């Protein structure tokens, strides 16, 4: 009995700790996500955690001009609504700047000049004069109102079409697609040879590839930039595709070889006995069977290229047709440092695709991670 | 749209080029050494000796050009000055005396100690806890998610948390400052706070890498044989004792792999520092310093290369360890 009690208390503790940990891990992203849907004023005057509660604001509204008053029985009235856009809920109003919250909605305030003013909770005001009033300046109303939480897509519209993120999204796609697909094919052939073909120096090649896995990319920048300039490639898409292909190959070969070594040898042997060439074996047996490993690498490479900043800064120009999203965001961080509505929406435009890939294909990603770092996977 | 067309045609040319190369080179090989006729036996031997090289050749060429050659080239460049003259170890001597370099090296070492340790620790805790509950895989997904976010995106996310408003600029909209104020403290400009700003930048990488550590360690924990745990349980061990005395010792190898993988990531850390502070306020790191020397107004490729060689040197122990591990597994 006591044992069971301790166990359930422990389960509670574990559940709470995990809940706390998960909260800690998603709150940062969530905060920015919420902010990307708030308007500029809301972001800069209140924390995002207040976004769901109604915000109270004070506003000064000028009522319609007395000239426009219409006769209503014995009195002349001016009517209208204190909220020029959207709805709101008036919590108090006043007619002088000294006492802006003197009256509750629905109460009647009497102006020193004699006319009577009332503002309803929904913002409708009514000013009644005993005689036909004159003048083009309307009565000033001080209104304290609760605005319901409001969210907008305007930030996204602005970053996509005015701040250039739309163009950068296209540029990022342009970099990512070839840089993901081309290394796969080159790596797959090499991985097959390293896994299933007899060749001298095979162990040495494998060791070399494991070594290249951790070579810092920085090593390649200066020599390759010189090389690209030397052969007339300069900074451009072709150069960055080649660079990403080169940088992705060690992991691609490593992952694919590890996977292919685990495929059943009997199938390959019997195909050889039946007279199939290595090219046929690769195409008809190895490639289809290796699909999970190919998918794993494709996801890795896609995420890595999509999220890369450094390689793009070195091998690609920063013109309108070449600046990728990460580069654009860094520029915005410099030029629009305090404009969180722009930064938040930009960040989420760039994050959306990887997150979708992540949640859609997580299985392959995890499998690839395991194959890449623990034997057997 | 033009450039997408360019991209798609590159894919087609690239993919077809590869396939055509492999296909035709194999055919040529079979023509040159036909597996019939008087010399059939010798020809088969020769073509089997050559064929693997046809398969690995494109990969070796690309790897050679984009990774192996640059290592040597950078080494030679590091011994030249801006005009390309050989200056021996002069760039390294300059590095040793340069204040910014010392700051960067010190910061990198700090990152090297804190980030892998914290990520592995949180990853282990998350793995150990999520293993035991029903919604564990959902929790793992959510903790793992930052892995999909770019370092730049993560920097924006965290810069918003560290946001600071001066005294007359109204309410604090950064979460950290709001929390500090709620607990009675004073709001601070965290990003410019000497020394501690380094820690705040590290938090970003820890946030990203914990998911990676968790996924790998969780798989390792699942791989532990039930028998040892059952035995310990029957002997009256508490869950905590089982975790620390039975499970952890069995996954030391995996912990080491996770630790070293994160170590390599940390040594190359660039984006976070570049986006958050660009090395100001005492947060410079080697990769960013190198970038700076490479792209400043008057670039100095010699000094930049010397900094890269230092990063390379720091990575080498991990490289050697990885190779020897892979070698052991393949035997």
Coordinates of C-alpha atoms in Angstrom, one line a residue, chain A residues 3 7 10-11 14-15 17-19 21-22 24-29 31-32 35 42-50 167 170-175 177-178 181-182 185-187 189-194 197-201 203 205-228 233 235 237-239 241-247 249-250 253-254 257-258 277-279 282 300 303 306-310 313-315 321-322 325-327 329-330 333 337-338 340 343-344 347-348 350-351 354-355 358-359 362 365-366 369-370 372-376, chain B residues 1-4 6-8 10-11 14-16 18-19 22-23 26 30 48-49 51-60 62-74 77 122 125-126 128-130 132-161 163 165 169-176 178-179 206-208 210-212 215-217 219-220 233 239 254 257-258 261 264 267-271 274-276 287-288 290-291 294-295 300-302 304-305 308-309 311-312 315 318-319 322-323 326-327 329-330:
Chain A
X3 CA 4.8 1.4 -2.0
X7 CA 4.9 5.4 -6.8
X10 CA 6.7 9.9 -7.9
X11 CA 4.7 9.7 -11.2
X14 CA 7.8 13.2 -13.0
X15 CA 4.8 14.5 -14.9
X17 CA 8.9 18.1 -14.0
X18 CA 8.4 17.2 -17.7
X19 CA 5.6 19.7 -18.0
X21 CA 10.7 21.4 -18.8
X22 CA 8.4 21.4 -21.9
X24 CA 10.5 26.2 -20.5
X25 CA 11.4 24.9 -23.9
X26 CA 8.4 26.2 -25.9
X27 CA 7.8 29.5 -24.2
X28 CA 10.5 31.4 -26.1
X29 CA 9.2 30.4 -29.5
X31 CA 6.3 34.4 -27.2
X32 CA 7.7 35.4 -30.6
X35 CA 4.1 38.8 -31.0
X42 CA 0.5 46.5 -28.8
X43 CA 4.0 44.9 -28.9
X44 CA 5.8 48.0 -27.8
X45 CA 3.5 48.9 -25.0
X46 CA 2.8 45.6 -23.3
X47 CA 4.4 42.2 -23.0
X48 CA 3.2 39.4 -25.3
X49 CA 1.9 37.5 -22.2
X50 CA -0.8 40.1 -21.9
X167 CA 12.1 37.4 -52.4
X170 CA 12.5 32.3 -53.1
X171 CA 16.2 32.7 -52.9
X172 CA 16.4 30.2 -50.0
X173 CA 14.4 27.7 -52.0
X174 CA 16.8 28.2 -54.9
X175 CA 19.8 27.5 -52.8
X177 CA 16.7 22.3 -53.5
X178 CA 19.8 21.5 -55.6
X181 CA 19.4 16.6 -54.1
X182 CA 22.8 16.6 -55.8
X185 CA 23.3 10.7 -55.7
X186 CA 27.1 11.2 -55.6
X187 CA 27.1 9.9 -52.0
X189 CA 27.3 5.4 -55.3
X190 CA 30.3 6.0 -53.1
X191 CA 28.6 4.5 -50.1
X192 CA 27.7 1.4 -52.0
X193 CA 31.3 0.9 -53.2
X194 CA 32.6 1.5 -49.6
X197 CA 32.8 -3.7 -53.2
X198 CA 36.2 -5.1 -52.5
X199 CA 38.8 -2.4 -53.0
X200 CA 42.3 -1.8 -51.5
X201 CA 42.4 1.1 -49.1
X203 CA 39.3 1.2 -44.6
X205 CA 38.9 5.9 -47.2
X206 CA 36.2 5.3 -44.5
X207 CA 38.5 6.6 -41.8
X208 CA 39.2 9.7 -44.0
X209 CA 35.5 10.4 -44.3
X210 CA 34.9 10.0 -40.6
X211 CA 37.7 12.5 -40.1
X212 CA 36.2 15.0 -42.6
X213 CA 32.9 14.9 -40.7
X214 CA 34.2 17.3 -38.1
X215 CA 36.5 19.5 -40.3
X216 CA 35.4 23.1 -39.5
X217 CA 33.9 24.7 -42.7
X218 CA 35.8 27.8 -42.0
X219 CA 38.8 26.0 -43.3
X220 CA 37.3 26.0 -46.8
X221 CA 36.2 29.6 -47.1
X222 CA 39.4 31.5 -48.1
X223 CA 40.9 28.9 -50.5
X224 CA 37.5 28.2 -52.1
X225 CA 36.6 31.8 -52.5
X226 CA 39.9 32.3 -54.2
X227 CA 39.3 29.3 -56.3
X228 CA 35.8 30.3 -57.3
X233 CA 32.5 31.4 -60.8
X235 CA 29.8 34.6 -55.8
X237 CA 24.2 30.1 -57.0
X238 CA 26.5 27.6 -58.8
X239 CA 29.3 28.2 -56.3
X241 CA 25.5 24.6 -54.6
X242 CA 28.9 23.1 -55.1
X243 CA 30.1 24.2 -51.7
X244 CA 27.0 22.7 -49.9
X245 CA 27.5 19.5 -51.9
X246 CA 31.1 19.3 -50.8
X247 CA 30.3 20.1 -47.2
X249 CA 29.1 14.7 -48.6
X250 CA 31.0 13.3 -45.6
X253 CA 28.5 8.9 -47.3
X254 CA 28.9 8.1 -43.6
X257 CA 27.4 3.5 -45.9
X258 CA 26.5 2.6 -42.3
X277 CA 26.3 -6.1 -62.6
X278 CA 27.2 -3.8 -59.7
X279 CA 25.4 -1.0 -61.4
X282 CA 22.9 -0.7 -56.9
X300 CA 19.4 16.7 -42.5
X303 CA 17.5 21.7 -42.6
X306 CA 17.9 26.1 -45.2
X307 CA 19.1 27.3 -41.8
X308 CA 22.7 28.1 -42.9
X309 CA 23.9 31.7 -42.6
X310 CA 27.7 31.5 -42.9
X313 CA 27.4 34.9 -46.6
X314 CA 30.7 33.7 -48.0
X315 CA 29.7 32.1 -51.3
X321 CA 18.3 38.2 -56.1
X322 CA 20.7 36.3 -53.8
X325 CA 16.3 34.6 -45.4
X326 CA 18.8 34.1 -42.6
X327 CA 21.0 36.9 -44.2
X329 CA 17.0 38.6 -40.9
X330 CA 20.5 39.5 -39.7
X333 CA 18.3 42.9 -36.8
X337 CA 16.5 46.4 -34.3
X338 CA 13.6 47.5 -32.1
X340 CA 9.7 43.5 -33.1
X343 CA 11.5 40.7 -36.7
X344 CA 9.0 38.3 -35.3
X347 CA 11.7 34.9 -38.1
X348 CA 8.5 32.9 -38.5
X350 CA 11.9 31.4 -42.2
X351 CA 11.1 29.0 -39.4
X354 CA 11.8 23.6 -41.3
X355 CA 9.2 23.2 -38.5
X358 CA 10.4 18.5 -38.6
X359 CA 7.0 17.6 -37.4
X362 CA 10.5 13.5 -37.5
X365 CA 15.3 12.7 -38.7
X366 CA 15.6 10.7 -35.4
X369 CA 20.6 11.1 -35.9
X370 CA 20.9 7.7 -34.2
X372 CA 25.0 9.1 -37.3
X373 CA 26.1 8.9 -33.7
X374 CA 25.4 5.4 -32.3
X375 CA 26.4 2.3 -34.0
X376 CA 23.6 0.2 -35.4
Chain B
X1 CA 10.9 32.7 -61.1
X2 CA 13.8 32.8 -63.5
X3 CA 16.1 31.6 -60.7
X4 CA 13.9 28.7 -59.7
X6 CA 17.8 27.9 -63.1
X7 CA 17.7 25.8 -59.9
X8 CA 15.4 23.1 -61.4
X10 CA 20.6 22.6 -62.4
X11 CA 19.0 19.7 -60.6
X14 CA 23.3 17.5 -62.1
X15 CA 21.2 14.4 -61.6
X16 CA 21.3 13.3 -65.2
X18 CA 25.7 11.9 -62.4
X19 CA 23.5 9.0 -63.7
X22 CA 27.9 6.1 -63.6
X23 CA 26.1 4.4 -66.4
X26 CA 30.4 1.2 -66.4
X30 CA 32.8 -3.6 -69.7
X48 CA 36.5 -5.7 -60.5
X49 CA 39.6 -3.9 -59.4
X51 CA 34.9 -0.6 -60.9
X52 CA 34.8 0.5 -57.2
X53 CA 36.9 3.5 -58.1
X54 CA 34.4 4.5 -60.7
X55 CA 31.8 4.5 -58.0
X56 CA 33.8 6.6 -55.5
X57 CA 35.5 8.9 -58.0
X58 CA 33.0 11.8 -58.1
X59 CA 32.7 11.8 -54.3
X60 CA 36.5 11.8 -53.9
X62 CA 34.4 16.8 -54.6
X63 CA 35.7 16.0 -51.2
X64 CA 39.2 16.5 -52.2
X65 CA 38.5 19.9 -53.8
X66 CA 36.1 21.2 -51.2
X67 CA 37.5 19.8 -47.9
X68 CA 40.9 18.2 -48.2
X69 CA 42.7 20.8 -50.4
X70 CA 41.4 23.7 -48.4
X71 CA 42.9 22.3 -45.1
X72 CA 46.3 22.4 -46.7
X73 CA 45.8 25.6 -48.6
X74 CA 44.6 27.4 -45.4
X77 CA 47.9 30.8 -46.4
X122 CA 19.4 18.6 -19.6
X125 CA 17.3 14.6 -17.5
X126 CA 14.7 15.0 -20.2
X128 CA 15.2 9.9 -18.2
X129 CA 11.9 11.7 -17.3
X130 CA 10.1 11.4 -20.6
X132 CA 8.5 7.2 -17.7
X133 CA 5.3 9.0 -18.7
X134 CA 2.5 8.5 -21.2
X135 CA 2.9 11.7 -23.2
X136 CA 6.6 11.2 -23.3
X137 CA 7.0 11.2 -27.1
X138 CA 5.0 14.4 -27.4
X139 CA 7.1 16.0 -24.7
X140 CA 10.2 14.8 -26.6
X141 CA 9.0 16.3 -29.9
X142 CA 8.5 19.7 -28.2
X143 CA 11.9 19.8 -26.6
X144 CA 13.5 18.5 -29.8
X145 CA 11.8 21.1 -32.0
X146 CA 14.4 23.9 -31.6
X147 CA 16.8 21.6 -33.6
X148 CA 14.8 22.6 -36.7
X149 CA 15.1 26.3 -36.1
X150 CA 18.0 28.2 -37.6
X151 CA 20.6 29.7 -35.2
X152 CA 19.5 33.1 -36.6
X153 CA 15.8 32.4 -35.9
X154 CA 16.8 31.2 -32.4
X155 CA 18.7 34.4 -31.9
X156 CA 15.7 36.5 -32.8
X157 CA 13.6 34.4 -30.4
X158 CA 16.0 34.9 -27.5
X159 CA 16.9 38.5 -28.3
X160 CA 13.2 39.2 -27.7
X161 CA 13.4 37.5 -24.3
X163 CA 14.9 42.8 -24.6
X165 CA 13.7 49.1 -22.3
X169 CA 10.6 53.8 -22.4
X170 CA 7.7 52.2 -20.7
X171 CA 6.9 48.7 -19.6
X172 CA 9.5 46.0 -20.1
X173 CA 8.4 43.7 -23.0
X174 CA 11.2 41.2 -22.7
X175 CA 10.2 38.2 -20.7
X176 CA 13.4 38.0 -18.6
X178 CA 9.5 41.3 -16.7
X179 CA 10.2 38.3 -14.5
X206 CA 21.9 24.9 -25.0
X207 CA 18.2 25.4 -25.8
X208 CA 18.9 24.0 -29.3
X210 CA 19.4 19.7 -25.5
X211 CA 16.8 18.1 -27.9
X212 CA 19.6 16.4 -29.8
X215 CA 16.9 11.9 -28.5
X216 CA 20.2 10.0 -28.6
X217 CA 20.4 9.4 -24.9
X219 CA 17.4 5.7 -27.5
X220 CA 20.4 4.5 -25.5
X233 CA 14.5 -3.2 -8.5
X239 CA 14.2 4.8 -9.1
X254 CA 26.7 7.3 -25.8
X257 CA 29.5 10.6 -28.3
X258 CA 26.8 13.3 -27.6
X261 CA 29.4 16.0 -31.2
X264 CA 32.4 20.2 -32.4
X267 CA 33.8 25.2 -31.6
X268 CA 32.3 26.4 -34.9
X269 CA 29.7 28.6 -33.3
X270 CA 29.2 31.7 -35.4
X271 CA 25.6 32.6 -36.3
X274 CA 27.1 37.3 -35.2
X275 CA 23.4 37.9 -34.9
X276 CA 23.2 38.8 -31.2
X287 CA 34.7 31.8 -35.8
X288 CA 33.3 35.3 -35.7
X290 CA 37.9 34.9 -38.4
X291 CA 34.9 36.1 -40.4
X294 CA 38.1 37.8 -43.8
X295 CA 35.5 40.4 -44.7
X300 CA 43.8 39.9 -44.0
X301 CA 43.5 36.3 -45.3
X302 CA 46.8 35.4 -43.5
X304 CA 42.1 34.8 -40.9
X305 CA 43.7 31.6 -41.9
X308 CA 41.0 28.9 -38.7
X309 CA 44.0 26.7 -38.0
X311 CA 39.9 26.1 -34.6
X312 CA 41.2 23.1 -36.7
X315 CA 38.8 20.0 -33.3
X318 CA 37.7 14.8 -31.5
X319 CA 38.6 13.8 -35.0
X322 CA 36.0 9.5 -33.8
X323 CA 38.3 7.8 -36.3
X326 CA 34.9 4.0 -36.2
X327 CA 37.9 1.8 -36.8
X329 CA 33.5 -0.8 -34.8
X330 CA 34.4 -1.8 -38.4

